Amino acid sequence: MRTRTTPPTPPGADGFPMPDADGQPGPGPAPDGSRYRDEDPDRKPTGKGSGKRPGKDPRKAAGPPRIPPTGPRGWDGPGGGRVGNLDPPTMWRATTVQACGLWPFAAGSGAPMSGVPLGQHLFTGATVCGDPLSWFTRAHYISNPSLFMLGMPGLGKSTLINRMLIGLAATGVVPLVLGDLKPDYADTVRALGGQIISIGRGVGGINVLDPGAMGAAAARIGGEAGRALAAEAHGRVLNVVAALVTIVRNRPMDDHEQSVLSAALHHLRERTAPGRAPLLPDLLRVLHEGPERVRAVTLDRGDDTRYRTAVDPLHRSLLGILDGPLGNTFASETSTRIDLHAPAVCVDISRIGEADTQLTAAAMLAAWSDGLGTVAASHALADAGLTPRRWFFTVLDELWRPLRAASGIVDRIDALTRLNRSLGLGDAKITHTLKDAEALGTDADRAKARGFVERAGMVVCAGLPRQEMEELGRVVGLSRREIDLVSSWSSPPGWAKHGNRGEPPGRGRFLIKVGGRPGIPIQVSITDTERHLHDTNKRWATEDPRAVSGVGPRTPGGKGNR
């Protein structure tokens, strides 16, 4: 049987076959003794003599056979083959000490790797890490340890912050949730072994005249540093009382009223016994009595009528704090003081109703003042060598609620949070859209609220409408592709989706912007532990007999709620 059609070249002088016309070695003798391996034994040689080569093969003249084109998944055509699915190569992450032995098959990732692991890059699949404190202290990516987050409800904003809390707590940073409205973070703080403080009517209150941890630290430090800390505590108390008056009046205090209030607080502190904090009723008593120190700043010149005219508006506002819309939340001793050594702290104000905007704003401001005073006390003690240095991370969620509570309240928030870089404090402010700032009453307030975004070291966007993204792009600088990407995340799920499969396409997806750098799109996938600790839809779950058999809680019109 013939196996080759092209005759070979006769052997050379050395006994080996000579190359044929294609440059390939000849086939040599056949095992059966015939002269040519591809020759039929019964066939006679052609031409003159036994060594004459036959004529040229017509198929040889037509050229080499055509090779089928190679596609991205294999070869097309007869005899070819295609791969149905190309599995991506397995990716491993290792330190430089371990990965150096795998060269040249090790590659560095373009995603940041400093900070809390947040999720995977939406396009490359690389792990993305980050948080305001790590990017400020270790990586030096940002110049201000702050984060501002915007996004539509239900897309996972608080879930991402919850992950940052857990990761930072593992590194020794103290999370402070100063005003948990839903609550979103109480279970996480409890799991971390932290302190939960409940504020609300009939639940617990805050004594805004109590210097708290700052007063205790000033007494412990003593000397010039102690006196400076006590003066700072006095200014903090003055600011928070002025903020409460602003909420009750729905307008800022007059300048002379702040002078009267400061003099009354000084007098009250001097006459209060050590170890006891004064109360708002005590402050009212001082204004009623009218001591000389307070009268001096009213310019009454010995006329009691002039004094009453000067202090009566302030007196009425303080009565409104005690018996008005704020109830008795600030009338008595602090129910639970913040523990200076707690690994995490959450001030839970979820018992306050949604419609009670004034009390919500007042409770948040009082909690912020108390919490930031604790931070200042911790650093003062560390400066004196009495305690180790600790860093803090505060969460200001649902920022739109205190912003809308009263005119001028943005000044208080700005004063409380502007100096976080010098306080060893990182913060995260969370709201829904930039329109929360546009809803403020004055142009000055709107400009200050927009400054929260402009001063933030990190801006994180969840799904937002296109118009909102266009406005945000003028503040932080977004490309057209980034605007299109984030806008697509605000779309709802399809009509056929339901139950656990009904999540919107943008849930868990975020774009991280830092300065003029390109945004980093990430996908956050939570663990079962995080899902258990952070379920913002608990009240939509109802008892169902099938939950006992493992089906899970039922929600109206769905098959479960994750």
XYZ file of C-alpha atoms in Angstrom:
562
model
C 0.000 0.000 0.000
C 1.397 3.354 -0.984
C 2.071 5.755 1.864
C 3.930 8.561 0.132
C 3.340 10.076 -3.277
C 6.519 12.126 -3.739
C 9.523 9.939 -4.808
C 12.532 10.241 -2.536
C 15.977 11.403 -3.428
C 18.640 8.652 -3.934
C 21.035 8.152 -1.034
C 24.169 10.196 -0.924
C 27.754 9.086 -0.660
C 27.543 8.704 3.100
C 24.688 6.229 2.833
C 22.006 8.610 4.191
C 19.123 9.794 2.065
C 19.710 13.080 0.313
C 17.204 15.886 0.804
C 14.293 16.076 -1.522
C 13.002 19.166 -3.311
C 11.453 20.483 -0.081
C 14.714 20.202 1.829
C 13.490 17.188 3.838
C 15.555 13.978 4.160
C 14.598 11.187 1.822
C 12.742 8.241 3.218
C 15.509 5.650 2.611
C 15.048 1.929 1.830
C 11.843 0.217 2.769
C 11.876 -2.553 5.382
C 10.788 -5.146 2.789
C 13.918 -4.583 0.681
C 12.278 -2.454 -2.026
C 14.261 0.480 -3.264
C 11.691 3.078 -2.293
C 9.667 3.035 0.869
C 6.548 4.336 -0.860
C 6.942 2.137 -3.930
C 4.831 -0.859 -4.831
C 7.162 -3.960 -4.816
C 5.669 -5.149 -8.120
C 6.243 -1.816 -9.866
C 9.169 -1.437 -12.233
C 11.366 1.630 -12.181
C 10.683 4.171 -14.908
C 13.148 5.901 -17.181
C 16.611 4.842 -18.266
C 18.416 2.971 -15.523
C 17.298 2.153 -12.102
C 18.214 5.510 -10.565
C 16.235 7.820 -12.789
C 13.652 9.912 -10.944
C 10.061 9.869 -12.193
C 8.249 12.861 -13.490
C 7.058 15.711 -11.260
C 4.000 14.986 -9.160
C 1.102 17.279 -10.220
C -0.003 17.660 -6.619
C 3.527 18.747 -5.761
C 3.347 21.404 -8.440
C 0.159 22.808 -6.902
C 2.113 23.809 -3.751
C 1.830 22.741 -0.112
C -1.623 21.951 1.261
C -3.583 24.897 2.610
C -3.504 25.147 6.435
C -6.890 26.078 7.962
C -6.898 29.551 9.578
C -6.437 29.659 13.328
C -9.210 31.364 15.333
C -9.195 32.623 18.935
C -10.580 29.257 20.123
C -8.864 26.812 17.714
C -8.876 25.744 14.007
C -11.793 25.961 11.636
C -12.586 23.575 8.806
C -12.244 19.820 8.270
C -9.816 18.162 10.634
C -9.741 21.209 12.900
C -11.118 21.672 16.351
C -12.455 24.466 18.553
C -12.555 24.886 22.313
C -16.046 25.627 23.569
C -14.924 27.633 26.619
C -11.525 28.996 27.555
C -11.088 28.759 31.308
C -9.219 31.752 32.723
C -5.913 30.925 34.326
C -5.967 30.511 38.086
C -4.856 33.672 39.866
C -3.062 33.475 43.207
C -2.110 36.312 45.497
C 1.091 36.172 47.517
C 3.711 38.350 49.121
C 6.791 39.438 47.191
C 8.871 36.917 49.139
C 6.663 34.050 47.978
C 5.851 35.253 44.467
C 9.460 35.973 43.514
C 10.046 32.231 43.012
C 7.280 32.105 40.405
C 8.921 34.572 38.026
C 8.104 35.240 35.225
C 4.551 34.149 35.988
C 3.960 36.707 38.769
C 2.355 40.071 37.966
C 1.529 43.071 40.102
C -2.029 44.349 40.367
C -2.983 47.857 39.357
C -5.575 48.113 42.151
C -4.688 49.608 45.567
C -3.718 46.981 48.134
C -3.433 49.150 51.253
C -6.266 49.094 53.774
C -9.409 47.069 54.358
C -10.254 44.533 51.593
C -13.367 46.028 50.014
C -14.106 43.836 46.998
C -12.964 42.982 43.506
C -12.275 45.303 40.601
C -15.315 45.184 38.374
C -13.312 44.634 35.174
C -10.026 42.971 36.128
C -11.181 40.920 39.114
C -8.230 42.153 41.198
C -8.742 42.661 44.920
C -9.249 46.314 45.884
C -8.372 47.485 49.390
C -8.879 50.887 50.934
C -10.161 53.063 53.747
C -9.590 56.741 54.618
C -7.115 56.088 57.438
C -4.884 53.625 55.557
C -4.823 55.725 52.410
C -3.899 58.792 54.488
C -1.347 57.331 56.922
C 0.259 54.436 55.028
C -0.312 54.787 51.293
C -0.406 58.627 51.205
C -2.994 58.550 48.430
C -5.127 61.280 50.029
C -4.368 64.425 52.037
C -7.468 64.286 54.238
C -8.645 61.108 56.050
C -12.295 61.508 55.109
C -14.818 59.782 52.873
C -18.012 61.112 51.348
C -20.471 58.566 49.957
C -23.504 59.161 47.750
C -25.991 56.690 46.341
C -29.625 55.768 45.998
C -31.246 53.864 48.890
C -30.868 50.094 49.024
C -27.631 49.780 47.017
C -25.312 48.856 49.911
C -23.766 52.120 51.140
C -23.919 51.200 54.816
C -22.791 47.646 53.950
C -19.524 48.977 52.562
C -18.987 51.217 55.600
C -19.835 48.276 57.841
C -17.005 46.309 56.216
C -14.614 49.196 56.824
C -15.597 49.235 60.502
C -14.816 45.537 60.881
C -11.502 45.776 59.051
C -10.327 48.893 60.883
C -11.315 47.466 64.264
C -9.044 44.495 63.526
C -6.096 46.911 63.184
C -6.801 48.696 66.489
C -8.769 51.662 65.135
C -11.823 52.561 67.257
C -15.073 52.890 65.222
C -17.457 55.590 66.471
C -21.003 55.559 65.056
C -22.297 58.827 66.480
C -25.991 58.628 65.710
C -27.186 55.282 64.295
C -30.615 56.020 62.856
C -31.953 52.624 61.702
C -29.801 51.082 63.381
C -27.336 49.840 60.769
C -24.245 49.334 62.892
C -25.386 48.370 66.398
C -25.125 44.609 65.796
C -21.643 44.970 64.329
C -20.404 47.092 67.237
C -21.913 44.599 69.670
C -20.152 41.723 67.889
C -16.874 43.633 68.150
C -17.325 43.857 71.922
C -18.104 47.565 71.772
C -20.455 49.845 73.670
C -24.072 50.537 72.663
C -25.670 53.765 73.994
C -29.397 54.275 73.349
C -30.802 57.814 73.109
C -34.483 58.737 72.858
C -37.569 59.669 74.797
C -37.882 57.350 77.753
C -34.788 55.390 76.688
C -31.769 57.529 77.535
C -30.478 61.055 77.386
C -27.372 63.205 77.131
C -26.420 65.985 79.484
C -25.032 68.543 77.061
C -23.418 70.509 79.920
C -21.350 67.527 80.980
C -17.719 67.928 79.814
C -17.548 64.118 79.836
C -14.245 62.500 78.993
C -12.589 65.856 78.323
C -13.339 67.095 81.845
C -12.066 63.870 83.414
C -8.912 63.955 81.285
C -8.245 67.624 82.164
C -8.439 66.827 85.864
C -6.139 63.812 85.438
C -3.527 65.672 83.388
C -3.461 68.861 85.452
C -1.094 71.774 84.968
C -1.136 73.980 81.899
C -2.159 71.153 79.577
C -5.082 70.308 81.848
C -6.271 73.908 81.908
C -6.070 74.107 78.089
C -8.136 70.939 77.775
C -10.709 72.288 80.253
C -11.003 75.478 78.176
C -11.551 73.377 75.060
C -14.241 71.401 76.880
C -15.965 74.674 77.771
C -15.971 75.748 74.123
C -17.411 72.405 73.052
C -20.236 72.669 75.587
C -20.961 76.211 74.427
C -21.154 75.075 70.786
C -23.534 72.199 71.425
C -25.901 74.327 73.560
C -25.875 76.980 70.827
C -26.686 74.263 68.297
C -29.680 73.097 70.342
C -30.932 76.665 70.591
C -30.539 76.997 66.817
C -32.679 73.882 66.314
C -35.432 75.122 68.607
C -35.520 78.609 67.069
C -34.848 77.502 63.503
C -32.351 80.362 63.275
C -28.868 81.058 64.699
C -28.255 82.713 68.065
C -27.338 86.379 68.282
C -23.750 87.260 69.145
C -24.561 88.904 72.478
C -26.602 85.853 73.476
C -23.565 83.627 72.982
C -21.604 85.951 75.278
C -24.315 85.674 77.924
C -24.392 81.907 77.559
C -20.600 81.642 77.885
C -20.561 83.782 81.048
C -23.384 81.740 82.584
C -21.547 78.478 81.850
C -18.348 79.795 83.459
C -20.262 80.857 86.557
C -22.074 77.545 86.724
C -18.854 75.532 86.462
C -17.240 77.489 89.288
C -20.142 76.976 91.690
C -20.726 73.274 90.878
C -19.139 70.793 93.276
C -16.249 68.680 91.921
C -17.312 65.322 90.540
C -20.786 66.563 89.588
C -21.833 67.849 86.152
C -24.242 70.799 85.926
C -27.612 70.387 84.200
C -29.708 72.606 81.944
C -32.113 73.421 84.818
C -29.080 74.740 86.719
C -28.239 76.972 83.767
C -31.781 78.355 83.764
C -31.441 79.070 87.481
C -28.276 81.095 86.840
C -30.011 83.197 84.182
C -32.916 83.778 86.550
C -30.695 84.840 89.446
C -28.547 87.128 87.293
C -25.130 87.053 88.989
C -22.770 89.965 88.453
C -20.584 88.058 85.981
C -23.554 87.426 83.692
C -25.024 90.917 84.098
C -21.731 92.475 83.072
C -21.930 91.117 79.515
C -25.559 92.280 79.083
C -24.650 95.958 79.706
C -27.658 96.309 82.027
C -25.882 99.098 84.047
C -27.760 98.093 87.170
C -31.164 98.174 85.471
C -32.988 94.879 86.007
C -35.367 95.615 83.110
C -32.466 95.908 80.670
C -31.053 92.627 81.975
C -34.345 90.781 81.538
C -34.746 92.164 78.039
C -31.276 90.850 77.129
C -31.610 87.333 78.593
C -35.316 86.545 78.195
C -35.089 85.302 74.546
C -32.265 82.935 75.544
C -34.201 81.906 78.649
C -37.251 81.002 76.533
C -35.154 78.978 74.064
C -33.574 76.971 76.876
C -37.037 76.262 78.273
C -37.977 75.025 74.812
C -35.070 72.560 74.953
C -36.338 71.196 78.269
C -40.104 71.153 77.702
C -40.573 71.743 73.986
C -40.084 69.535 70.936
C -36.913 68.008 72.381
C -38.717 66.668 75.446
C -36.573 65.803 78.444
C -33.810 64.084 76.486
C -31.298 66.761 77.545
C -32.732 67.658 80.954
C -31.058 65.043 83.163
C -27.778 63.237 83.675
C -26.192 61.344 80.804
C -27.646 57.843 80.909
C -24.426 56.168 79.720
C -21.092 57.874 79.259
C -18.817 56.879 76.408
C -16.170 54.449 77.576
C -12.761 55.837 76.701
C -11.318 52.320 76.424
C -14.124 50.623 74.444
C -13.035 48.921 71.174
C -16.055 50.455 69.383
C -18.952 52.776 70.259
C -22.418 53.122 68.736
C -24.909 55.788 69.811
C -28.269 54.287 68.833
C -30.960 56.901 68.174
C -33.263 54.601 66.204
C -36.002 54.959 68.863
C -36.597 58.535 67.702
C -39.376 58.698 65.118
C -38.807 59.595 61.477
C -41.020 62.677 61.726
C -39.238 64.001 64.818
C -36.598 65.836 62.803
C -35.667 68.372 65.484
C -34.999 65.769 68.154
C -33.084 63.637 65.642
C -30.825 66.524 64.703
C -30.334 67.530 68.338
C -29.478 63.971 69.398
C -27.014 63.571 66.533
C -25.260 66.850 67.320
C -25.073 66.047 71.016
C -23.677 62.589 70.238
C -21.119 64.030 67.815
C -19.992 66.603 70.377
C -19.665 63.976 73.112
C -17.912 61.500 70.831
C -15.428 63.980 69.394
C -14.763 65.242 72.908
C -13.833 61.675 73.830
C -11.413 61.596 70.889
C -9.784 64.841 72.047
C -9.493 63.483 75.591
C -7.839 60.280 74.360
C -5.222 62.210 72.395
C -4.570 64.582 75.308
C -3.931 61.621 77.609
C -1.648 60.055 74.994
C 0.276 63.322 74.636
C 0.806 63.314 78.398
C 2.073 59.730 78.255
C -0.792 58.367 80.344
C -2.424 56.130 77.717
C -1.353 54.613 74.376
C -2.175 56.443 71.173
C -5.407 55.376 69.471
C -6.942 56.320 66.130
C -10.662 56.721 65.545
C -13.053 56.378 62.622
C -16.432 58.119 62.843
C -19.534 57.419 60.756
C -22.038 60.194 60.065
C -24.852 58.370 58.283
C -28.028 59.916 56.838
C -26.394 63.358 56.796
C -29.415 64.893 55.085
C -31.560 64.625 58.225
C -29.616 67.012 60.466
C -28.895 69.295 57.505
C -32.616 69.880 56.973
C -33.495 70.206 60.650
C -32.676 73.888 61.073
C -31.084 76.832 59.359
C -27.449 77.275 60.291
C -27.007 73.687 61.475
C -24.482 73.118 58.692
C -22.147 75.517 60.546
C -22.156 73.243 63.577
C -21.477 70.140 61.520
C -18.701 71.950 59.692
C -17.112 73.070 62.984
C -17.327 69.591 64.485
C -15.801 67.741 61.525
C -13.404 70.155 59.787
C -10.355 69.452 61.973
C -10.376 65.657 61.734
C -6.867 65.568 60.241
C -5.311 67.199 63.320
C -7.436 65.086 65.681
C -6.179 61.683 64.504
C -9.684 61.014 63.270
C -11.057 59.632 60.027
C -14.686 60.104 59.106
C -17.282 58.863 56.630
C -20.259 61.019 55.711
C -23.132 59.279 53.937
C -26.100 60.779 52.140
C -28.205 60.140 49.055
C -27.601 62.935 46.560
C -26.068 66.382 46.232
C -29.596 67.745 46.215
C -29.617 67.227 49.975
C -27.277 70.203 50.144
C -29.260 72.177 47.554
C -32.368 71.913 49.771
C -30.791 74.130 52.445
C -32.260 77.556 53.006
C -29.401 79.947 52.269
C -26.679 80.165 49.658
C -24.050 80.160 52.406
C -25.359 76.901 53.855
C -25.480 75.289 50.416
C -21.878 76.310 49.707
C -20.691 74.894 53.040
C -22.533 71.628 52.463
C -20.947 71.271 49.003
C -17.622 71.795 50.722
C -18.118 68.458 52.491
C -17.704 66.761 49.100
C -14.877 68.995 47.895
C -12.772 68.467 51.035
C -13.283 64.701 51.172
C -10.189 62.622 50.465
C -12.281 59.795 48.961
C -15.602 60.135 47.143
C -17.515 56.870 46.748
C -20.505 56.688 44.402
C -23.163 54.009 44.357
C -25.927 54.072 41.727
C -27.100 57.610 40.949
C -29.289 59.100 38.201
C -27.498 60.610 35.227
C -28.418 64.191 36.100
C -27.026 63.726 39.593
C -23.815 62.288 38.160
C -23.472 65.260 35.813
C -23.651 67.633 38.791
C -21.228 65.528 40.808
C -18.826 65.458 37.870
C -18.501 69.227 38.063
C -17.318 68.891 41.673
C -15.004 65.850 41.650
C -14.247 65.452 37.934
C -15.884 62.417 36.337
C -15.277 61.162 32.820
C -18.134 60.397 30.434
C -17.507 56.673 30.780
C -17.627 56.880 34.591
C -20.885 58.815 34.459
C -22.419 56.218 32.143
C -21.212 53.351 34.330
C -22.563 54.673 37.634
C -25.812 55.814 36.018
C -26.436 52.273 34.788
C -26.280 51.022 38.387
C -29.349 53.043 39.359
C -31.634 50.952 37.133
C -34.196 48.724 38.885
C -34.315 44.945 38.370
C -36.397 43.482 35.561
C -40.115 42.831 35.930
C -39.572 39.077 35.943
C -37.219 39.243 38.898
C -38.537 38.410 42.331
C -37.416 37.196 45.732
C -33.687 36.702 46.234
C -33.125 37.166 42.509
C -34.699 40.607 42.501
C -31.651 42.645 43.451
C -31.058 45.796 41.397
C -28.061 45.642 39.042
C -26.179 48.297 41.007
C -26.352 46.685 44.438
C -22.870 46.218 45.851
C -21.182 48.206 43.062
C -19.248 51.379 43.827
C -16.927 53.815 42.101
C -14.061 55.180 44.217
C -12.728 58.577 43.145
C -9.575 60.152 44.545
C -8.647 63.541 43.146
C -8.067 63.510 39.404
C -7.230 59.797 39.268
C -9.434 57.481 37.208
C -12.207 55.931 39.271
C -11.921 52.399 40.642
C -15.139 50.382 40.081
C -15.557 47.579 42.598
C -18.024 44.801 43.355
C -18.619 44.010 47.038
C -19.717 40.476 47.949
C -20.605 40.087 51.608
C -20.089 37.010 53.721
C -22.783 35.164 55.652
C -21.531 36.719 58.901
C -21.813 40.220 57.465
C -25.273 39.423 56.125
C -26.345 38.288 59.568
C -24.933 41.373 61.292
C -26.136 43.873 58.726
C -29.659 43.332 57.468
C -31.302 46.699 56.803
C -34.643 45.057 55.910
C -35.278 43.202 59.151
C -38.741 44.666 59.620
C -39.879 43.375 56.230
C -39.283 39.802 57.321
C -42.335 37.989 58.675
C -42.685 34.687 60.449
C -43.334 31.823 58.105
C -43.743 28.128 58.954
C -41.364 27.235 56.148
C -38.605 29.242 57.842
C -38.254 26.413 60.325
C -37.571 23.955 57.516
C -34.809 26.113 56.079
C -36.730 28.130 53.480
C -36.006 31.349 55.377
C -38.052 34.419 56.246
C -40.724 35.563 53.879
C -41.255 39.043 52.543
C -44.412 40.429 50.956
C -44.495 39.273 47.367
C -41.095 37.577 47.492
C -39.254 34.427 48.447
C -36.960 35.829 51.087
C -34.913 38.802 52.023
C -31.187 38.922 52.089
